[in-house]
Tab-separated table of C-alpha atoms in Angstrom:
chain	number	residue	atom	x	y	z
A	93	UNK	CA	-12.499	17.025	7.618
A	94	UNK	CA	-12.726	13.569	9.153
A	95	UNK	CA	-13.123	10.954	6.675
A	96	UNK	CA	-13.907	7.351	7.383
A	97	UNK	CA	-14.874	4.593	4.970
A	98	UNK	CA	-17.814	1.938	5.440
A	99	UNK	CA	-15.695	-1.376	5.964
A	100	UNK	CA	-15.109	-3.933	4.653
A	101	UNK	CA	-14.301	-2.537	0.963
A	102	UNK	CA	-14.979	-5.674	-1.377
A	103	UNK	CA	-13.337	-6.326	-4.978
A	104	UNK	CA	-14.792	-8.831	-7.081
A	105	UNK	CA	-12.199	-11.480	-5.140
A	106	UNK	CA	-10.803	-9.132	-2.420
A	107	UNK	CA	-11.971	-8.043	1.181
A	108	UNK	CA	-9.963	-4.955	2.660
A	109	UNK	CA	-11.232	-4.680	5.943
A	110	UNK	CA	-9.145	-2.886	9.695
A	111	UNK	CA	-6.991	-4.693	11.425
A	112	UNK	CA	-7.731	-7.339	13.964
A	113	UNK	CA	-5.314	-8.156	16.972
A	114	UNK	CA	-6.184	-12.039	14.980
A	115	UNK	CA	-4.229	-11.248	12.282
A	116	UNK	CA	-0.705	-11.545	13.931
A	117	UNK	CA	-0.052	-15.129	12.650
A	118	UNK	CA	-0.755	-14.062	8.472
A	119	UNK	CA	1.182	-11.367	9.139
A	120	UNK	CA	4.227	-13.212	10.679
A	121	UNK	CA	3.670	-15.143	7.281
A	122	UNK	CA	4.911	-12.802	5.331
A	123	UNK	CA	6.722	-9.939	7.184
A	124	UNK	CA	9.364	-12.780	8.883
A	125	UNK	CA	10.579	-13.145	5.471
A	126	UNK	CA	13.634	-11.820	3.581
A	127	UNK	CA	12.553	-11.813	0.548
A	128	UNK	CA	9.930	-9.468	1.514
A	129	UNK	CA	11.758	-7.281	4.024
A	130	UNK	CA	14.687	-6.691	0.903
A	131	UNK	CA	12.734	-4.008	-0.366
A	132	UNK	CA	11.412	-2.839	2.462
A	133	UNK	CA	13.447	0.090	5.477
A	134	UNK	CA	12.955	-2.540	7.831
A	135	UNK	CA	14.743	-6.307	8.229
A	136	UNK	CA	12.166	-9.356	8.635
A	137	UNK	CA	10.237	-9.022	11.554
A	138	UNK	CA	10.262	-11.352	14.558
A	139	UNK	CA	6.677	-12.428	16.186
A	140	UNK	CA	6.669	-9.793	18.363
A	141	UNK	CA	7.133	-7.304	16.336
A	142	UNK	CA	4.755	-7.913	14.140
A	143	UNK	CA	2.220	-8.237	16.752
A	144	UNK	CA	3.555	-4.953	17.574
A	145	UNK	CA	2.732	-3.640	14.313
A	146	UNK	CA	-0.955	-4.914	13.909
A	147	UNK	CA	-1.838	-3.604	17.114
A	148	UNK	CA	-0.601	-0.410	15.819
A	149	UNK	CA	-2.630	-0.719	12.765
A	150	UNK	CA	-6.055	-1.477	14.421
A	151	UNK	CA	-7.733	1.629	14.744
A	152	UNK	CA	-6.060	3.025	11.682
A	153	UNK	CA	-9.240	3.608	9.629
A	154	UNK	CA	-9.510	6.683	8.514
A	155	UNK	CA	-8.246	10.055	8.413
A	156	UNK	CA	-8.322	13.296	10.254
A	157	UNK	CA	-4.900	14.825	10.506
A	158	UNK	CA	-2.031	15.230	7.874
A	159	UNK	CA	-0.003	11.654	8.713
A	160	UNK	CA	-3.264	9.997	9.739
A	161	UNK	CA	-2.897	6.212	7.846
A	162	UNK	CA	-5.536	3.890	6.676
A	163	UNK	CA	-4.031	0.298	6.944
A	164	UNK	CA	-6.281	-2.325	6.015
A	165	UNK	CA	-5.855	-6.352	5.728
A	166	UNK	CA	-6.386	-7.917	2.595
A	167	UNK	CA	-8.200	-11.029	2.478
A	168	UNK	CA	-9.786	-13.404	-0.571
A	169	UNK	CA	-13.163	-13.641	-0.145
A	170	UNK	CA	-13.147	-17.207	-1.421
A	171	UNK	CA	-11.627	-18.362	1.833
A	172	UNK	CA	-11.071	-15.599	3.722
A	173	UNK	CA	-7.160	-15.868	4.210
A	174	UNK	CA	-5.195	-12.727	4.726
A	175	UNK	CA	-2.806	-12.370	2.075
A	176	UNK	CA	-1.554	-8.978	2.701
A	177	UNK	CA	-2.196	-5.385	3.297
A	178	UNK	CA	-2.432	-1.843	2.003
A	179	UNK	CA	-2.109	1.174	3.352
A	180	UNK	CA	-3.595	5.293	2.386
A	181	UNK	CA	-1.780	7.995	4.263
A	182	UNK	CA	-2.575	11.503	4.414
A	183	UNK	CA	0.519	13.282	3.408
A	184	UNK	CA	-1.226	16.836	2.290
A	185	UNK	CA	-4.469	18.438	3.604
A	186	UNK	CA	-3.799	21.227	1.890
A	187	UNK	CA	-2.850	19.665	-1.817
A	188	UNK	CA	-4.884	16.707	-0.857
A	189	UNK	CA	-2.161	14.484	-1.544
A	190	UNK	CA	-1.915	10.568	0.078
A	191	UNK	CA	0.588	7.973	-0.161
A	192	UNK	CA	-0.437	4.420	-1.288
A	193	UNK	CA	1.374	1.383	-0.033
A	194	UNK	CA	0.845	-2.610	-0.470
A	195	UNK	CA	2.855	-5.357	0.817
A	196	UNK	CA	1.783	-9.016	0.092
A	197	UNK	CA	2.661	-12.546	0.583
A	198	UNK	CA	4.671	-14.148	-1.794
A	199	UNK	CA	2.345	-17.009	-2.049
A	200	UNK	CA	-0.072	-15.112	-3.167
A	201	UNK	CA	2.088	-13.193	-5.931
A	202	UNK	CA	1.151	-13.404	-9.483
A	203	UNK	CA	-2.600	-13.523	-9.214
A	204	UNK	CA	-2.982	-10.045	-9.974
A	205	UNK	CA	-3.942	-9.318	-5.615
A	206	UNK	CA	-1.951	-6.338	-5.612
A	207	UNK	CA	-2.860	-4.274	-8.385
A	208	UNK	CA	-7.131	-4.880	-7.597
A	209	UNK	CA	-6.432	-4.311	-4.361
A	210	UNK	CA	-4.530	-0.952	-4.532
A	211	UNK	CA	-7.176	-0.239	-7.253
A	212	UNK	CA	-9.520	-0.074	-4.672
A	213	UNK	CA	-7.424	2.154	-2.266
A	214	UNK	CA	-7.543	4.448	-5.132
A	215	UNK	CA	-11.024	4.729	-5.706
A	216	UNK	CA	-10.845	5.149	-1.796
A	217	UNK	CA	-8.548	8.106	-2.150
A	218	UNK	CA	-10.010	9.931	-5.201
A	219	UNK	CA	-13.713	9.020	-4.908
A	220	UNK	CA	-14.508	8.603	-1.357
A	221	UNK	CA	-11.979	11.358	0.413
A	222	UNK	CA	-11.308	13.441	-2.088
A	223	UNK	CA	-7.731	13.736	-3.036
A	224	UNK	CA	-6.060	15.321	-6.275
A	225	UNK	CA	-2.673	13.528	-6.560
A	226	UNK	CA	-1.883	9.820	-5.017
A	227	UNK	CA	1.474	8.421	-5.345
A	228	UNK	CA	3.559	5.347	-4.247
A	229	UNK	CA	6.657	4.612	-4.380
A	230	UNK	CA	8.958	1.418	-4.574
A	231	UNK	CA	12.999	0.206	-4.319
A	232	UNK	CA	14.178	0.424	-7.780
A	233	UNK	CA	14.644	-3.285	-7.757
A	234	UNK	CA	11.584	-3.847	-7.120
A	235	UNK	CA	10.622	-4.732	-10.884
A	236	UNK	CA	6.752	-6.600	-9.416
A	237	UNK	CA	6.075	-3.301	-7.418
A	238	UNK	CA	6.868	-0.737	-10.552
A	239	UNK	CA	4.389	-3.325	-12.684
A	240	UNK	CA	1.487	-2.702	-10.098
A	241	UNK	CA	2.259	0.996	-10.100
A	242	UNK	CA	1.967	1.122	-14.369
A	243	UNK	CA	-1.182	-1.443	-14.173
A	244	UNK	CA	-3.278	0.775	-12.065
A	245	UNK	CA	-2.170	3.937	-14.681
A	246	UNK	CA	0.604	5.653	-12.381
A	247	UNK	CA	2.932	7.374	-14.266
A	248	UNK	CA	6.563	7.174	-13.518
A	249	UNK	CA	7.569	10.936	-12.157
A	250	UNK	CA	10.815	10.241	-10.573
A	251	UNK	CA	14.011	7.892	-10.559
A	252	UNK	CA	16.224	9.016	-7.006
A	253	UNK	CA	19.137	7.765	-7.609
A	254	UNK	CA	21.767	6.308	-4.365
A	255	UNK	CA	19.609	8.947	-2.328
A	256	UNK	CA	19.787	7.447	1.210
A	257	UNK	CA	21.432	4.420	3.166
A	258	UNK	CA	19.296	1.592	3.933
A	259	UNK	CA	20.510	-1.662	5.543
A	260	UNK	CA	24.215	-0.011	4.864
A	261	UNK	CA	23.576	0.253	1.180
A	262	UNK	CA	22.805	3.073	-1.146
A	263	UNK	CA	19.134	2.931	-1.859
A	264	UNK	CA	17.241	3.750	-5.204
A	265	UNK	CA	13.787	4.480	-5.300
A	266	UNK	CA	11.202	5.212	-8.042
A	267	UNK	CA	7.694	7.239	-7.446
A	268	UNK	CA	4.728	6.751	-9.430
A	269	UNK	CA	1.787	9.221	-9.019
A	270	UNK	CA	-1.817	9.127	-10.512
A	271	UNK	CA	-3.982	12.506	-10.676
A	272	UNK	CA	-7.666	12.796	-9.902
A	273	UNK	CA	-8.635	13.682	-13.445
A	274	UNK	CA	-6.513	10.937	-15.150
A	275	UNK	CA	-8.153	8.719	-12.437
A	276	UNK	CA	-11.813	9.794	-13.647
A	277	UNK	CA	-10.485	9.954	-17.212
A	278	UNK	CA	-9.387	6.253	-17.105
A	279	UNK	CA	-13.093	5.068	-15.087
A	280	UNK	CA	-14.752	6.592	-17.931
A	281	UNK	CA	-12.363	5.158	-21.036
C-alpha cells in the first residue's frame, strides 16, 4: 500500500511540509551544533553535509516499502522560519509499526514545538496510514526528548543499558511506544 499525505500538515502554530533544496541554511543552524549532535550517532555536521542530507530528504514523503521515511521541515506559521524537523519511518508492514523522530533548534526549545509537532506525525501514523504501534526513542541523557515522548502519552517500554559504542562511549538509550487504541483512547478522553 502506498501512502502519501496531502502537504503541508498545519498545527495551530506549526507547518510540516517536504523538504526543499532552500532549506540547507536552517538546517546548518542547528545540525552544525554540538549541543545538538551530543545526542545524536552522528558529530555536528559541516555545510556540506547537511546539504547532503536535505537533498536526501526531498522526496521523502511518503511510504511504500518497509524503511521508506517521511522527513518533513518544521516551520512556524507566524513567520515561516524552519525550526526543525521530524521524521515517520516504516519499520513493519506487516505489524504496521513506524519509528518517530524530531530534532529541533535550540532556539526554538521550550515553546512546546516538539511535542505539537510530533503530535501531528502521530495522527499521521495512526489516522492517516494506519499503523498499530509507533515508537521513538532517545539517548538516556536526553531528559527534553523523554519529556516530549511522556507529553504526547508514550509509555516508557525499555531502558538499554551501555548497549552500543557511540562517539567511543557506551551509549544508553530509552524507547517510548504509543498504541493505536491508547492513541484513539486519549483523542476521545
Amino acid at each position: 500500500m502506498v501512502f502519501v499525505p496531502d502537504y503541508p500538515i498545519e498545527t495551530a502554530r506549526l507547518r510540516l511540509r517536504p523538504f526543499t533544496r532552500g532549506d540547507v541554511d536552517a538546517v546548518v543552524a542547528y545540525r552544525q551544533r554540538e549541543d545538538v549532535a551530543r545526542y545524536l550517532f552522528d558529530e555536528p555536521m559541516s555545510r556540506q553535509s547537511c546539504a547532503e542530507a536535505v537533498q536526501a530528504r526531498v522526496g521523502q514523503i511518503g511510504h511504500e516499502r518497509e524503511g521508506d521515511k517521511i522527513f518533513l521541515a518544521v516551520e512556524r506559521i507566524e513567520d515561516l522560519a524552519m525550526i526543525g524537523e521530524v521524521s515517520l519511518i516504516l519499520r513493519s508492514m506487516e505489524a504496521r509499526q513506524a519509528e518517530l523522530g524530531y530534532i529541533f533548534n535550540p532556539g526554538f526549545y521550550g515553546f512546546g514545538y516538539a511535542t505539537e509537532a510530533s503530535r501531528a506525525l502521530l495522527a499521521l501514523g495512526f489516522d492517516g496510514a494506519g499503523m498499530h504501534r509507533i515508537y521513538a526513542r532517545c539517548d538516556a541523557r536526553n531528559i527534553a526528548s523523554s519529556k516530549v515522548m511522556e507529553r504526547l502519552g508514550m509509555r516508557r517500554e525499555a531502558h538499554f543499558r551501555e548497549h552500543i559504542l557511540v562517539k567511543g562511549a557506551w551509549d544508553e538509550e530509552l524507547i517510548y511506544a504509543l498504541l493505536e487504541d491508547e492513541w484513539r483512547a486519549r483523542r476521545n478522553a
